[in-house]
């Protein structure tokens, strides 16, 4: 039996930016919408300040191998994560927080033209007065742009994962991200392993 390759997402940034929480909420949201999901995370030597990332693989079939070598979607929260750009699939989708990252390396445009700049930290500060919720803005944007999960599902799962005193601000942040852009990039599926689509 030839299993479909799962769709793969990596959320990468600096420890303390909330990328692990983004991945956990996304993974649980996908499970609640009926997908098979594998979620893993990696912290650098320092929990804050070092590189950390979270991977989410999902499929409507059983996932036979819990690791991805290349990603359909990459979200970069800080330029410390630039090395991960080499792991984007041909014609994959790259999101980045343009509040901190002014430009991506030129090599990225040879891999894909599907690049979305989201000033998540700037929006978090200007709209909500708190840059800590930039991760929720990014999560909302990815979910909407790639049509991964519904906003209602994200909000419901977020409320299981965060302290009740953050419910209101995190919900607002998810909505800001979800409504930020009308761009839509479909994640392609394929049956082969390896890079390229």
Tab-separated table of C-alpha atoms in Angstrom:
chain	number	residue	atom	x	y	z
A	1	UNK	CA	0.000	0.000	0.000
A	2	UNK	CA	1.377	3.402	-0.974
A	3	UNK	CA	0.643	5.898	1.794
A	4	UNK	CA	0.333	9.567	0.933
A	5	UNK	CA	3.138	11.750	2.200
A	6	UNK	CA	1.747	13.871	5.051
A	7	UNK	CA	1.618	17.621	4.709
A	8	UNK	CA	4.387	19.207	6.765
A	9	UNK	CA	4.717	22.505	8.626
A	10	UNK	CA	7.690	23.865	10.562
A	11	UNK	CA	7.325	26.878	12.881
A	12	UNK	CA	10.777	28.188	13.691
A	13	UNK	CA	12.168	31.029	15.759
A	14	UNK	CA	13.916	32.037	18.933
A	15	UNK	CA	13.184	30.257	22.208
A	16	UNK	CA	10.555	32.227	24.129
A	17	UNK	CA	8.679	33.506	21.038
A	18	UNK	CA	5.863	31.001	21.503
A	19	UNK	CA	6.436	28.844	18.429
A	20	UNK	CA	6.068	25.592	20.409
A	21	UNK	CA	2.650	26.725	21.678
A	22	UNK	CA	1.656	27.587	18.091
A	23	UNK	CA	2.547	24.066	16.980
A	24	UNK	CA	0.695	22.426	19.875
A	25	UNK	CA	-2.494	24.406	19.193
A	26	UNK	CA	-2.257	23.739	15.449
A	27	UNK	CA	-1.670	19.993	15.983
A	28	UNK	CA	-4.568	19.649	18.421
A	29	UNK	CA	-6.846	21.656	16.097
A	30	UNK	CA	-6.014	19.313	13.223
A	31	UNK	CA	-6.775	16.268	15.404
A	32	UNK	CA	-10.141	17.750	16.355
A	33	UNK	CA	-10.910	18.265	12.636
A	34	UNK	CA	-10.270	14.576	11.957
A	35	UNK	CA	-6.663	14.365	10.744
A	36	UNK	CA	-3.865	11.992	11.721
A	37	UNK	CA	-1.173	14.216	13.257
A	38	UNK	CA	2.430	13.979	14.453
A	39	UNK	CA	3.858	16.925	16.394
A	40	UNK	CA	7.456	17.294	17.587
A	41	UNK	CA	9.528	20.103	19.037
A	42	UNK	CA	13.153	21.054	19.509
A	43	UNK	CA	14.767	23.515	21.897
A	44	UNK	CA	18.312	24.822	21.555
A	45	UNK	CA	20.817	24.792	24.423
A	46	UNK	CA	19.210	27.912	25.874
A	47	UNK	CA	15.445	27.813	26.208
A	48	UNK	CA	15.292	31.570	25.628
A	49	UNK	CA	17.426	33.102	22.925
A	50	UNK	CA	18.469	29.921	21.113
A	51	UNK	CA	16.857	28.420	18.036
A	52	UNK	CA	13.691	26.446	18.718
A	53	UNK	CA	11.188	24.928	16.334
A	54	UNK	CA	8.057	22.854	16.188
A	55	UNK	CA	7.042	20.459	13.396
A	56	UNK	CA	3.482	19.415	12.592
A	57	UNK	CA	2.764	16.642	10.081
A	58	UNK	CA	-0.825	15.839	9.183
A	59	UNK	CA	-2.715	13.576	6.813
A	60	UNK	CA	-6.123	12.015	6.285
A	61	UNK	CA	-4.313	8.659	6.366
A	62	UNK	CA	-2.092	6.993	8.964
A	63	UNK	CA	1.376	8.608	9.054
A	64	UNK	CA	4.020	5.904	8.704
A	65	UNK	CA	7.147	8.000	9.406
A	66	UNK	CA	7.048	10.773	12.045
A	67	UNK	CA	9.733	13.037	10.598
A	68	UNK	CA	9.952	15.372	7.600
A	69	UNK	CA	13.129	16.182	5.695
A	70	UNK	CA	11.458	18.983	3.725
A	71	UNK	CA	8.444	21.168	4.506
A	72	UNK	CA	5.351	22.343	2.643
A	73	UNK	CA	5.029	25.352	4.960
A	74	UNK	CA	7.713	27.180	6.937
A	75	UNK	CA	6.987	30.047	9.328
A	76	UNK	CA	10.034	32.012	10.452
A	77	UNK	CA	9.681	34.258	13.473
A	78	UNK	CA	13.309	35.398	13.691
A	79	UNK	CA	16.370	35.447	11.398
A	80	UNK	CA	18.037	32.898	13.703
A	81	UNK	CA	15.888	30.385	11.775
A	82	UNK	CA	17.246	31.254	8.295
A	83	UNK	CA	19.090	27.884	8.015
A	84	UNK	CA	15.669	26.174	7.882
A	85	UNK	CA	14.860	27.938	4.600
A	86	UNK	CA	16.898	25.265	2.804
A	87	UNK	CA	14.309	22.705	3.977
A	88	UNK	CA	11.358	24.268	2.138
A	89	UNK	CA	9.964	22.109	-0.659
A	90	UNK	CA	10.076	23.432	-4.206
A	91	UNK	CA	7.069	25.732	-4.544
A	92	UNK	CA	6.419	25.470	-0.784
A	93	UNK	CA	5.012	28.341	1.270
A	94	UNK	CA	7.161	30.635	3.421
A	95	UNK	CA	5.701	32.977	6.041
A	96	UNK	CA	7.844	35.341	8.059
A	97	UNK	CA	7.432	38.011	10.722
A	98	UNK	CA	8.390	41.152	8.811
A	99	UNK	CA	8.504	43.163	12.054
A	100	UNK	CA	11.937	41.657	12.765
A	101	UNK	CA	12.992	40.235	9.402
A	102	UNK	CA	13.323	42.951	6.797
A	103	UNK	CA	14.174	40.608	3.917
A	104	UNK	CA	14.701	36.912	3.320
A	105	UNK	CA	17.898	35.663	1.646
A	106	UNK	CA	17.644	35.906	-2.159
A	107	UNK	CA	18.065	32.137	-2.503
A	108	UNK	CA	14.487	31.659	-1.204
A	109	UNK	CA	12.942	33.117	-4.358
A	110	UNK	CA	14.639	30.348	-6.370
A	111	UNK	CA	12.824	27.716	-4.279
A	112	UNK	CA	9.395	29.353	-4.167
A	113	UNK	CA	7.461	32.474	-5.102
A	114	UNK	CA	4.882	31.757	-2.374
A	115	UNK	CA	6.229	34.116	0.273
A	116	UNK	CA	3.990	35.914	2.777
A	117	UNK	CA	5.258	38.724	5.016
A	118	UNK	CA	3.208	39.192	8.181
A	119	UNK	CA	4.211	42.002	10.563
A	120	UNK	CA	2.928	39.868	13.445
A	121	UNK	CA	4.929	41.511	16.246
A	122	UNK	CA	4.129	45.036	14.997
A	123	UNK	CA	0.405	44.190	14.761
A	124	UNK	CA	0.483	42.628	18.241
A	125	UNK	CA	2.005	45.796	19.682
A	126	UNK	CA	-0.100	48.320	17.741
A	127	UNK	CA	-3.468	46.537	17.983
A	128	UNK	CA	-3.187	44.782	21.342
A	129	UNK	CA	-0.320	46.494	23.163
A	130	UNK	CA	1.467	43.178	23.744
A	131	UNK	CA	4.117	41.642	21.465
A	132	UNK	CA	3.801	38.304	23.310
A	133	UNK	CA	0.717	37.463	21.229
A	134	UNK	CA	2.535	37.779	17.885
A	135	UNK	CA	2.619	33.971	17.783
A	136	UNK	CA	-1.202	33.801	17.776
A	137	UNK	CA	-1.350	36.343	14.941
A	138	UNK	CA	1.069	34.190	12.937
A	139	UNK	CA	-0.928	31.044	13.703
A	140	UNK	CA	-4.186	32.636	12.544
A	141	UNK	CA	-2.546	33.810	9.315
A	142	UNK	CA	-1.055	30.399	8.461
A	143	UNK	CA	-4.337	28.594	9.216
A	144	UNK	CA	-6.323	30.931	6.951
A	145	UNK	CA	-3.830	31.373	4.097
A	146	UNK	CA	-3.275	27.633	3.673
A	147	UNK	CA	-6.866	26.710	4.623
A	148	UNK	CA	-5.560	24.299	7.260
A	149	UNK	CA	-8.090	24.606	10.098
A	150	UNK	CA	-11.087	26.769	10.973
A	151	UNK	CA	-10.754	29.829	13.200
A	152	UNK	CA	-13.371	28.471	15.630
A	153	UNK	CA	-11.314	25.302	16.096
A	154	UNK	CA	-8.151	27.298	16.840
A	155	UNK	CA	-9.971	29.434	19.416
A	156	UNK	CA	-11.485	26.389	21.119
A	157	UNK	CA	-8.148	24.572	21.355
A	158	UNK	CA	-6.285	27.725	22.447
A	159	UNK	CA	-8.665	27.949	25.428
A	160	UNK	CA	-7.584	24.465	26.499
A	161	UNK	CA	-3.908	25.383	26.258
A	162	UNK	CA	-3.477	28.844	27.791
A	163	UNK	CA	-4.242	30.498	31.121
A	164	UNK	CA	-7.844	31.840	31.196
A	165	UNK	CA	-6.585	35.383	31.782
A	166	UNK	CA	-5.109	35.314	28.246
A	167	UNK	CA	-8.255	33.997	26.507
A	168	UNK	CA	-9.489	37.389	25.360
A	169	UNK	CA	-6.203	38.776	24.019
A	170	UNK	CA	-5.203	35.487	22.357
A	171	UNK	CA	-8.606	35.202	20.672
A	172	UNK	CA	-8.263	38.762	19.345
A	173	UNK	CA	-4.750	37.945	18.094
A	174	UNK	CA	-5.923	34.791	16.275
A	175	UNK	CA	-8.676	36.841	14.590
A	176	UNK	CA	-6.234	39.591	13.542
A	177	UNK	CA	-3.972	36.976	11.924
A	178	UNK	CA	-6.878	35.129	10.322
A	179	UNK	CA	-8.185	38.328	8.745
A	180	UNK	CA	-4.823	39.899	7.880
A	181	UNK	CA	-4.572	38.845	4.251
A	182	UNK	CA	-6.825	37.275	1.656
A	183	UNK	CA	-3.953	35.455	-0.070
A	184	UNK	CA	-4.591	31.733	-0.404
A	185	UNK	CA	-1.917	29.133	-1.030
A	186	UNK	CA	-2.998	25.531	-1.240
A	187	UNK	CA	-0.671	22.901	0.216
A	188	UNK	CA	-0.122	20.391	-2.577
A	189	UNK	CA	-0.168	16.693	-1.769
A	190	UNK	CA	1.932	14.042	-3.445
A	191	UNK	CA	2.648	10.345	-3.063
A	192	UNK	CA	6.449	10.483	-3.388
A	193	UNK	CA	8.905	11.165	-0.613
A	194	UNK	CA	11.665	13.735	-0.901
A	195	UNK	CA	11.886	17.286	-2.152
A	196	UNK	CA	9.857	18.796	-4.898
A	197	UNK	CA	6.230	18.548	-5.952
